[in-house]
């Protein structure tokens, strides 16, 4: 069932989303060579919990052990932060974060370059972010979920990349994952119609090579089968009469 949120619920989601955005700005600025993904996770959890009433959505969700998902290079999503995973110059790292405030969630992800990265990696990040922007622009009242996927897919594939099929965006609210599913591919005017008060996470996962994925033995980390780089950008968006409202806008980097 697709749930419609009240104006008050959307404000709580915007509050959660603001903390998500600030957490990502903070973690993104600290993603430098020599830092472990466990250190980034610790920084994020401390920052999130410094806000009264806020908690990390991910910790304990389906028994996930951390506050962030940190996915390096060919890892697409759901990487588990670890003291043994130390960022190196030239890596790209996807950071996915969720925050819960007053029982409502915000969800957002960025992929950031670590030190100096290749031109190909930079282009992947740019195209994936553009694909997210296109998806958000398509999230207009009266459009359908398929319009979002179509817009995302068009930008990603025009850039010469492929979109992951098995993992999709989602409705979000009192539950972290709600209906509808929001695929990163699709046809215009297909799927559920977008109505005011729907809140969805739009989250393109874009691979340099083929779209195929597999899950590592840790049962969490999803990687590209062909070993090519993958990027992930995500915003939580409310469908509103005057257009999509991004609830997880990333603010300027803040200090802890
Ligand atoms: Mg996410
Ligand atoms: Mg999500």
PDB file of C-alpha atoms and ligand atoms in Angstrom:
ATOM      1  CA  UNK A   1       0.000   0.000   0.000  1.00  0.00           C
ATOM      2  CA  UNK A   2       1.255   3.476  -0.883  1.00  0.00           C
ATOM      3  CA  UNK A   3       0.856   5.822   2.087  1.00  0.00           C
ATOM      4  CA  UNK A   4       0.195   9.551   1.726  1.00  0.00           C
ATOM      5  CA  UNK A   5       1.907  11.736   4.321  1.00  0.00           C
ATOM      6  CA  UNK A   6       0.377  14.724   6.064  1.00  0.00           C
ATOM      7  CA  UNK A   7       2.115  18.109   5.949  1.00  0.00           C
ATOM      8  CA  UNK A   8       3.246  17.512   9.537  1.00  0.00           C
ATOM      9  CA  UNK A   9       4.742  14.115   8.693  1.00  0.00           C
ATOM     10  CA  UNK A  10       6.572  15.628   5.746  1.00  0.00           C
ATOM     11  CA  UNK A  11       8.075  18.266   8.066  1.00  0.00           C
ATOM     12  CA  UNK A  12       9.368  15.499  10.368  1.00  0.00           C
ATOM     13  CA  UNK A  13      10.843  13.724   7.349  1.00  0.00           C
ATOM     14  CA  UNK A  14      12.463  17.008   6.292  1.00  0.00           C
ATOM     15  CA  UNK A  15      13.987  17.294   9.775  1.00  0.00           C
ATOM     16  CA  UNK A  16      15.324  13.722   9.514  1.00  0.00           C
ATOM     17  CA  UNK A  17      16.447  14.493   5.968  1.00  0.00           C
ATOM     18  CA  UNK A  18      18.312  17.622   7.021  1.00  0.00           C
ATOM     19  CA  UNK A  19      20.333  15.568   9.498  1.00  0.00           C
ATOM     20  CA  UNK A  20      20.994  12.969   6.779  1.00  0.00           C
ATOM     21  CA  UNK A  21      22.216  15.720   4.433  1.00  0.00           C
ATOM     22  CA  UNK A  22      24.495  17.228   7.062  1.00  0.00           C
ATOM     23  CA  UNK A  23      25.840  13.790   8.005  1.00  0.00           C
ATOM     24  CA  UNK A  24      26.715  13.078   4.377  1.00  0.00           C
ATOM     25  CA  UNK A  25      28.388  16.486   3.998  1.00  0.00           C
ATOM     26  CA  UNK A  26      30.447  15.790   7.111  1.00  0.00           C
ATOM     27  CA  UNK A  27      31.377  12.223   6.132  1.00  0.00           C
ATOM     28  CA  UNK A  28      32.057  13.215   2.512  1.00  0.00           C
ATOM     29  CA  UNK A  29      34.544  15.857   3.655  1.00  0.00           C
ATOM     30  CA  UNK A  30      36.322  13.263   5.841  1.00  0.00           C
ATOM     31  CA  UNK A  31      36.564  10.595   3.124  1.00  0.00           C
ATOM     32  CA  UNK A  32      40.290  11.044   2.501  1.00  0.00           C
ATOM     33  CA  UNK A  33      43.155   8.577   2.019  1.00  0.00           C
ATOM     34  CA  UNK A  34      44.073   6.756   5.247  1.00  0.00           C
ATOM     35  CA  UNK A  35      40.634   6.943   6.863  1.00  0.00           C
ATOM     36  CA  UNK A  36      38.792   3.676   7.513  1.00  0.00           C
ATOM     37  CA  UNK A  37      35.119   3.206   6.764  1.00  0.00           C
ATOM     38  CA  UNK A  38      34.626   2.314  10.452  1.00  0.00           C
ATOM     39  CA  UNK A  39      35.922   5.786  11.362  1.00  0.00           C
ATOM     40  CA  UNK A  40      33.403   7.359   8.974  1.00  0.00           C
ATOM     41  CA  UNK A  41      30.634   5.271  10.530  1.00  0.00           C
ATOM     42  CA  UNK A  42      31.610   6.312  14.050  1.00  0.00           C
ATOM     43  CA  UNK A  43      31.663   9.982  13.006  1.00  0.00           C
ATOM     44  CA  UNK A  44      28.210   9.638  11.424  1.00  0.00           C
ATOM     45  CA  UNK A  45      26.622   7.864  14.384  1.00  0.00           C
ATOM     46  CA  UNK A  46      27.993  10.409  16.853  1.00  0.00           C
ATOM     47  CA  UNK A  47      26.784  13.321  14.712  1.00  0.00           C
ATOM     48  CA  UNK A  48      23.303  11.823  14.211  1.00  0.00           C
ATOM     49  CA  UNK A  49      22.827  11.049  17.914  1.00  0.00           C
ATOM     50  CA  UNK A  50      23.986  14.577  18.863  1.00  0.00           C
ATOM     51  CA  UNK A  51      20.547  15.715  17.638  1.00  0.00           C
ATOM     52  CA  UNK A  52      17.927  15.086  20.358  1.00  0.00           C
ATOM     53  CA  UNK A  53      15.368  12.536  19.174  1.00  0.00           C
ATOM     54  CA  UNK A  54      17.353  11.438  16.128  1.00  0.00           C
ATOM     55  CA  UNK A  55      18.745   7.941  15.568  1.00  0.00           C
ATOM     56  CA  UNK A  56      20.457   6.165  12.683  1.00  0.00           C
ATOM     57  CA  UNK A  57      17.820   4.259  10.678  1.00  0.00           C
ATOM     58  CA  UNK A  58      20.212   1.601   9.416  1.00  0.00           C
ATOM     59  CA  UNK A  59      21.543   0.277  12.712  1.00  0.00           C
ATOM     60  CA  UNK A  60      19.588  -2.915  13.367  1.00  0.00           C
ATOM     61  CA  UNK A  61      17.467  -2.577  10.210  1.00  0.00           C
ATOM     62  CA  UNK A  62      17.324  -6.188   8.944  1.00  0.00           C
ATOM     63  CA  UNK A  63      20.174  -6.685  11.505  1.00  0.00           C
ATOM     64  CA  UNK A  64      22.568  -4.375   9.643  1.00  0.00           C
ATOM     65  CA  UNK A  65      25.391  -3.612  12.136  1.00  0.00           C
ATOM     66  CA  UNK A  66      26.234   0.037  11.336  1.00  0.00           C
ATOM     67  CA  UNK A  67      24.851   3.547  10.826  1.00  0.00           C
ATOM     68  CA  UNK A  68      26.209   3.932   7.285  1.00  0.00           C
ATOM     69  CA  UNK A  69      26.609   1.696   4.281  1.00  0.00           C
ATOM     70  CA  UNK A  70      30.059   2.337   2.794  1.00  0.00           C
ATOM     71  CA  UNK A  71      30.695   0.794  -0.625  1.00  0.00           C
ATOM     72  CA  UNK A  72      34.088   1.200  -2.320  1.00  0.00           C
ATOM     73  CA  UNK A  73      34.802   1.080  -6.094  1.00  0.00           C
ATOM     74  CA  UNK A  74      33.100  -2.037  -7.573  1.00  0.00           C
ATOM     75  CA  UNK A  75      30.901  -2.325  -4.469  1.00  0.00           C
ATOM     76  CA  UNK A  76      27.474  -0.960  -5.388  1.00  0.00           C
ATOM     77  CA  UNK A  77      25.614  -0.752  -2.066  1.00  0.00           C
ATOM     78  CA  UNK A  78      25.326  -2.226   1.450  1.00  0.00           C
ATOM     79  CA  UNK A  79      29.071  -2.326   2.216  1.00  0.00           C
ATOM     80  CA  UNK A  80      29.676  -2.810   5.957  1.00  0.00           C
ATOM     81  CA  UNK A  81      31.987  -0.230   7.571  1.00  0.00           C
ATOM     82  CA  UNK A  82      35.184  -1.843   8.840  1.00  0.00           C
ATOM     83  CA  UNK A  83      38.419  -0.788  10.530  1.00  0.00           C
ATOM     84  CA  UNK A  84      40.189  -2.954   7.936  1.00  0.00           C
ATOM     85  CA  UNK A  85      38.765  -1.008   4.988  1.00  0.00           C
ATOM     86  CA  UNK A  86      41.067   1.987   4.667  1.00  0.00           C
ATOM     87  CA  UNK A  87      40.388   4.478   1.866  1.00  0.00           C
ATOM     88  CA  UNK A  88      43.164   4.917  -0.718  1.00  0.00           C
ATOM     89  CA  UNK A  89      43.947   7.696  -3.149  1.00  0.00           C
ATOM     90  CA  UNK A  90      41.912   7.089  -6.321  1.00  0.00           C
ATOM     91  CA  UNK A  91      39.038   5.185  -4.675  1.00  0.00           C
ATOM     92  CA  UNK A  92      35.414   6.208  -4.955  1.00  0.00           C
ATOM     93  CA  UNK A  93      33.246   5.529  -1.915  1.00  0.00           C
ATOM     94  CA  UNK A  94      29.469   5.484  -1.794  1.00  0.00           C
ATOM     95  CA  UNK A  95      28.030   6.543   1.538  1.00  0.00           C
ATOM     96  CA  UNK A  96      24.377   5.750   2.240  1.00  0.00           C
ATOM     97  CA  UNK A  97      22.686   7.132   5.360  1.00  0.00           C
ATOM     98  CA  UNK A  98      19.265   7.050   6.988  1.00  0.00           C
ATOM     99  CA  UNK A  99      17.980   8.987  10.009  1.00  0.00           C
ATOM    100  CA  UNK A 100      14.756   8.547  11.992  1.00  0.00           C
ATOM    101  CA  UNK A 101      13.047  11.492  13.740  1.00  0.00           C
ATOM    102  CA  UNK A 102       9.622  11.155  15.422  1.00  0.00           C
ATOM    103  CA  UNK A 103       9.184   7.744  13.819  1.00  0.00           C
ATOM    104  CA  UNK A 104       9.759   9.038  10.278  1.00  0.00           C
ATOM    105  CA  UNK A 105      12.778   8.367   8.083  1.00  0.00           C
ATOM    106  CA  UNK A 106      15.011  10.190   5.608  1.00  0.00           C
ATOM    107  CA  UNK A 107      17.354   8.337   3.235  1.00  0.00           C
ATOM    108  CA  UNK A 108      20.126   9.708   1.028  1.00  0.00           C
ATOM    109  CA  UNK A 109      23.409   8.629  -0.538  1.00  0.00           C
ATOM    110  CA  UNK A 110      26.403  10.231  -2.220  1.00  0.00           C
ATOM    111  CA  UNK A 111      29.464   8.826  -3.920  1.00  0.00           C
ATOM    112  CA  UNK A 112      32.636  10.791  -3.323  1.00  0.00           C
ATOM    113  CA  UNK A 113      36.125  10.705  -4.826  1.00  0.00           C
ATOM    114  CA  UNK A 114      38.981   9.896  -2.442  1.00  0.00           C
ATOM    115  CA  UNK A 115      41.984  12.066  -3.290  1.00  0.00           C
ATOM    116  CA  UNK A 116      42.688  12.158  -7.028  1.00  0.00           C
ATOM    117  CA  UNK A 117      40.476   9.833  -9.065  1.00  0.00           C
ATOM    118  CA  UNK A 118      40.547   8.864 -12.748  1.00  0.00           C
ATOM    119  CA  UNK A 119      38.687  10.881 -15.337  1.00  0.00           C
ATOM    120  CA  UNK A 120      36.443   7.855 -15.929  1.00  0.00           C
ATOM    121  CA  UNK A 121      35.523   7.745 -12.245  1.00  0.00           C
ATOM    122  CA  UNK A 122      34.784  11.467 -12.229  1.00  0.00           C
ATOM    123  CA  UNK A 123      32.523  11.066 -15.236  1.00  0.00           C
ATOM    124  CA  UNK A 124      30.683   8.172 -13.571  1.00  0.00           C
ATOM    125  CA  UNK A 125      29.991  10.334 -10.517  1.00  0.00           C
ATOM    126  CA  UNK A 126      28.817  13.255 -12.651  1.00  0.00           C
ATOM    127  CA  UNK A 127      26.514  11.139 -14.824  1.00  0.00           C
ATOM    128  CA  UNK A 128      25.015   9.293 -11.843  1.00  0.00           C
ATOM    129  CA  UNK A 129      24.294  12.568 -10.072  1.00  0.00           C
ATOM    130  CA  UNK A 130      22.758  13.944 -13.279  1.00  0.00           C
ATOM    131  CA  UNK A 131      20.637  10.780 -13.548  1.00  0.00           C
ATOM    132  CA  UNK A 132      19.328  11.382 -10.017  1.00  0.00           C
ATOM    133  CA  UNK A 133      18.548  15.017 -10.882  1.00  0.00           C
ATOM    134  CA  UNK A 134      16.647  13.891 -13.983  1.00  0.00           C
ATOM    135  CA  UNK A 135      14.699  11.361 -11.914  1.00  0.00           C
ATOM    136  CA  UNK A 136      13.763  14.044  -9.381  1.00  0.00           C
ATOM    137  CA  UNK A 137      12.667  16.434 -12.146  1.00  0.00           C
ATOM    138  CA  UNK A 138      10.342  13.696 -13.424  1.00  0.00           C
ATOM    139  CA  UNK A 139       8.765  13.258  -9.971  1.00  0.00           C
ATOM    140  CA  UNK A 140       5.872  15.583 -10.838  1.00  0.00           C
ATOM    141  CA  UNK A 141       2.270  15.335  -9.783  1.00  0.00           C
ATOM    142  CA  UNK A 142       0.360  13.339 -12.404  1.00  0.00           C
ATOM    143  CA  UNK A 143       3.455  11.575 -13.721  1.00  0.00           C
ATOM    144  CA  UNK A 144       3.991   7.887 -12.987  1.00  0.00           C
ATOM    145  CA  UNK A 145       6.784   5.967 -11.272  1.00  0.00           C
ATOM    146  CA  UNK A 146       7.850   4.807 -14.742  1.00  0.00           C
ATOM    147  CA  UNK A 147       8.583   8.410 -15.756  1.00  0.00           C
ATOM    148  CA  UNK A 148      11.195   8.595 -12.988  1.00  0.00           C
ATOM    149  CA  UNK A 149      12.904   5.348 -14.003  1.00  0.00           C
ATOM    150  CA  UNK A 150      12.804   6.336 -17.649  1.00  0.00           C
ATOM    151  CA  UNK A 151      14.480   9.680 -16.925  1.00  0.00           C
ATOM    152  CA  UNK A 152      17.191   8.062 -14.781  1.00  0.00           C
ATOM    153  CA  UNK A 153      17.892   5.334 -17.332  1.00  0.00           C
ATOM    154  CA  UNK A 154      18.088   7.763 -20.246  1.00  0.00           C
ATOM    155  CA  UNK A 155      20.776   9.891 -18.619  1.00  0.00           C
ATOM    156  CA  UNK A 156      22.814   6.913 -17.346  1.00  0.00           C
ATOM    157  CA  UNK A 157      22.743   5.087 -20.675  1.00  0.00           C
ATOM    158  CA  UNK A 158      23.420   8.248 -22.701  1.00  0.00           C
ATOM    159  CA  UNK A 159      26.592   8.502 -20.606  1.00  0.00           C
ATOM    160  CA  UNK A 160      27.593   4.999 -21.766  1.00  0.00           C
ATOM    161  CA  UNK A 161      26.828   3.348 -18.416  1.00  0.00           C
ATOM    162  CA  UNK A 162      24.280   0.792 -17.227  1.00  0.00           C
ATOM    163  CA  UNK A 163      21.712   0.899 -14.423  1.00  0.00           C
ATOM    164  CA  UNK A 164      21.338  -1.856 -11.840  1.00  0.00           C
ATOM    165  CA  UNK A 165      17.998  -3.647 -12.251  1.00  0.00           C
ATOM    166  CA  UNK A 166      17.641  -5.809  -9.146  1.00  0.00           C
ATOM    167  CA  UNK A 167      17.947  -2.965  -6.620  1.00  0.00           C
ATOM    168  CA  UNK A 168      15.453  -0.122  -6.712  1.00  0.00           C
ATOM    169  CA  UNK A 169      14.314   3.036  -4.957  1.00  0.00           C
ATOM    170  CA  UNK A 170      11.311   2.889  -2.664  1.00  0.00           C
ATOM    171  CA  UNK A 171       8.565   4.611  -0.800  1.00  0.00           C
ATOM    172  CA  UNK A 172       9.661   5.792   2.649  1.00  0.00           C
ATOM    173  CA  UNK A 173       7.935   7.124   5.752  1.00  0.00           C
ATOM    174  CA  UNK A 174       7.131   5.413   9.048  1.00  0.00           C
ATOM    175  CA  UNK A 175       8.815   2.349   7.535  1.00  0.00           C
ATOM    176  CA  UNK A 176      12.202   2.710   5.894  1.00  0.00           C
ATOM    177  CA  UNK A 177      11.122   0.692   2.868  1.00  0.00           C
ATOM    178  CA  UNK A 178       7.551   1.186   1.711  1.00  0.00           C
ATOM    179  CA  UNK A 179       5.669   0.808  -1.533  1.00  0.00           C
ATOM    180  CA  UNK A 180       5.997   1.676  -4.330  1.00  0.00           C
ATOM    181  CA  UNK A 181       9.228   0.284  -5.722  1.00  0.00           C
ATOM    182  CA  UNK A 182      10.994   2.973  -7.779  1.00  0.00           C
ATOM    183  CA  UNK A 183      13.142   1.261 -10.443  1.00  0.00           C
ATOM    184  CA  UNK A 184      15.967   3.102 -12.201  1.00  0.00           C
ATOM    185  CA  UNK A 185      14.613   2.032 -15.570  1.00  0.00           C
ATOM    186  CA  UNK A 186      11.182   2.020 -17.101  1.00  0.00           C
ATOM    187  CA  UNK A 187       8.706   3.423 -19.536  1.00  0.00           C
ATOM    188  CA  UNK A 188       6.864   6.753 -19.329  1.00  0.00           C
ATOM    189  CA  UNK A 189       3.292   6.631 -17.989  1.00  0.00           C
ATOM    190  CA  UNK A 190       3.763   3.159 -16.493  1.00  0.00           C
ATOM    191  CA  UNK A 191       3.520   2.170 -12.862  1.00  0.00           C
ATOM    192  CA  UNK A 192       1.702   3.910 -10.007  1.00  0.00           C
ATOM    193  CA  UNK A 193       0.648   7.517 -10.526  1.00  0.00           C
ATOM    194  CA  UNK A 194       2.434  10.129  -8.393  1.00  0.00           C
ATOM    195  CA  UNK A 195       0.102  11.959  -6.028  1.00  0.00           C
ATOM    196  CA  UNK A 196       0.657  14.782  -3.539  1.00  0.00           C
ATOM    197  CA  UNK A 197       1.992  13.558  -0.201  1.00  0.00           C
ATOM    198  CA  UNK A 198       3.816  10.524  -1.583  1.00  0.00           C
ATOM    199  CA  UNK A 199       7.384  10.332  -0.302  1.00  0.00           C
ATOM    200  CA  UNK A 200       9.916   8.271  -2.223  1.00  0.00           C
ATOM    201  CA  UNK A 201      13.634   7.583  -2.252  1.00  0.00           C
ATOM    202  CA  UNK A 202      15.038   7.900  -5.772  1.00  0.00           C
ATOM    203  CA  UNK A 203      18.415   6.175  -5.946  1.00  0.00           C
ATOM    204  CA  UNK A 204      20.210   5.402  -9.207  1.00  0.00           C
ATOM    205  CA  UNK A 205      22.938   2.758  -8.973  1.00  0.00           C
ATOM    206  CA  UNK A 206      25.039   3.097 -12.117  1.00  0.00           C
ATOM    207  CA  UNK A 207      27.790   0.753 -13.323  1.00  0.00           C
ATOM    208  CA  UNK A 208      30.620   1.504 -15.738  1.00  0.00           C
ATOM    209  CA  UNK A 209      30.241  -1.985 -17.215  1.00  0.00           C
ATOM    210  CA  UNK A 210      27.388  -4.454 -17.238  1.00  0.00           C
ATOM    211  CA  UNK A 211      24.369  -4.142 -14.928  1.00  0.00           C
ATOM    212  CA  UNK A 212      24.847  -7.588 -13.349  1.00  0.00           C
ATOM    213  CA  UNK A 213      25.325  -7.788  -9.596  1.00  0.00           C
ATOM    214  CA  UNK A 214      26.204 -10.363  -6.954  1.00  0.00           C
ATOM    215  CA  UNK A 215      26.264 -10.417  -3.149  1.00  0.00           C
ATOM    216  CA  UNK A 216      29.480 -11.241  -1.281  1.00  0.00           C
ATOM    217  CA  UNK A 217      29.792 -13.954   1.395  1.00  0.00           C
ATOM    218  CA  UNK A 218      29.216 -11.342   4.123  1.00  0.00           C
ATOM    219  CA  UNK A 219      25.569 -11.519   2.898  1.00  0.00           C
ATOM    220  CA  UNK A 220      25.444  -7.713   2.559  1.00  0.00           C
ATOM    221  CA  UNK A 221      27.932  -6.187   0.159  1.00  0.00           C
ATOM    222  CA  UNK A 222      26.584  -6.034  -3.396  1.00  0.00           C
ATOM    223  CA  UNK A 223      29.252  -5.780  -6.130  1.00  0.00           C
ATOM    224  CA  UNK A 224      29.391  -5.606  -9.920  1.00  0.00           C
ATOM    225  CA  UNK A 225      29.932  -9.054 -11.444  1.00  0.00           C
ATOM    226  CA  UNK A 226      32.420  -7.654 -13.980  1.00  0.00           C
ATOM    227  CA  UNK A 227      34.409  -5.756 -11.335  1.00  0.00           C
ATOM    228  CA  UNK A 228      33.806  -2.313 -12.869  1.00  0.00           C
ATOM    229  CA  UNK A 229      33.175   0.813 -10.802  1.00  0.00           C
ATOM    230  CA  UNK A 230      29.690   1.649  -9.557  1.00  0.00           C
ATOM    231  CA  UNK A 231      28.207   4.871  -8.174  1.00  0.00           C
ATOM    232  CA  UNK A 232      25.082   5.579  -6.109  1.00  0.00           C
ATOM    233  CA  UNK A 233      23.289   8.866  -5.437  1.00  0.00           C
ATOM    234  CA  UNK A 234      19.978   9.156  -3.596  1.00  0.00           C
ATOM    235  CA  UNK A 235      17.512  11.700  -2.281  1.00  0.00           C
ATOM    236  CA  UNK A 236      14.250  11.380  -0.410  1.00  0.00           C
ATOM    237  CA  UNK A 237      11.632  13.423  -2.255  1.00  0.00           C
ATOM    238  CA  UNK A 238       8.069  14.483  -1.399  1.00  0.00           C
ATOM    239  CA  UNK A 239       5.613  14.815  -4.281  1.00  0.00           C
ATOM    240  CA  UNK A 240       4.003  18.230  -3.881  1.00  0.00           C
ATOM    241  CA  UNK A 241       1.529  20.291  -5.949  1.00  0.00           C
ATOM    242  CA  UNK A 242       4.272  22.783  -6.835  1.00  0.00           C
ATOM    243  CA  UNK A 243       6.815  20.095  -7.778  1.00  0.00           C
ATOM    244  CA  UNK A 244       9.139  17.624  -6.099  1.00  0.00           C
ATOM    245  CA  UNK A 245      10.533  18.718  -2.725  1.00  0.00           C
ATOM    246  CA  UNK A 246      13.936  17.261  -1.856  1.00  0.00           C
ATOM    247  CA  UNK A 247      13.869  16.393   1.849  1.00  0.00           C
ATOM    248  CA  UNK A 248      17.548  15.390   2.132  1.00  0.00           C
ATOM    249  CA  UNK A 249      19.305  18.311   0.462  1.00  0.00           C
ATOM    250  CA  UNK A 250      23.011  18.176   1.244  1.00  0.00           C
ATOM    251  CA  UNK A 251      24.164  21.253   3.065  1.00  0.00           C
ATOM    252  CA  UNK A 252      27.626  22.732   3.076  1.00  0.00           C
ATOM    253  CA  UNK A 253      30.134  20.587   4.981  1.00  0.00           C
ATOM    254  CA  UNK A 254      29.746  21.030   8.727  1.00  0.00           C
ATOM    255  CA  UNK A 255      32.291  20.294  11.409  1.00  0.00           C
ATOM    256  CA  UNK A 256      31.584  17.718  14.106  1.00  0.00           C
TER     257      UNK A 256
HETATM  258 MG1  LIG B   1      19.827   4.897   1.048  1.00  0.00          MG
HETATM  259 MG1  LIG B   2      16.993   4.018  -0.190  1.00  0.00          MG
END
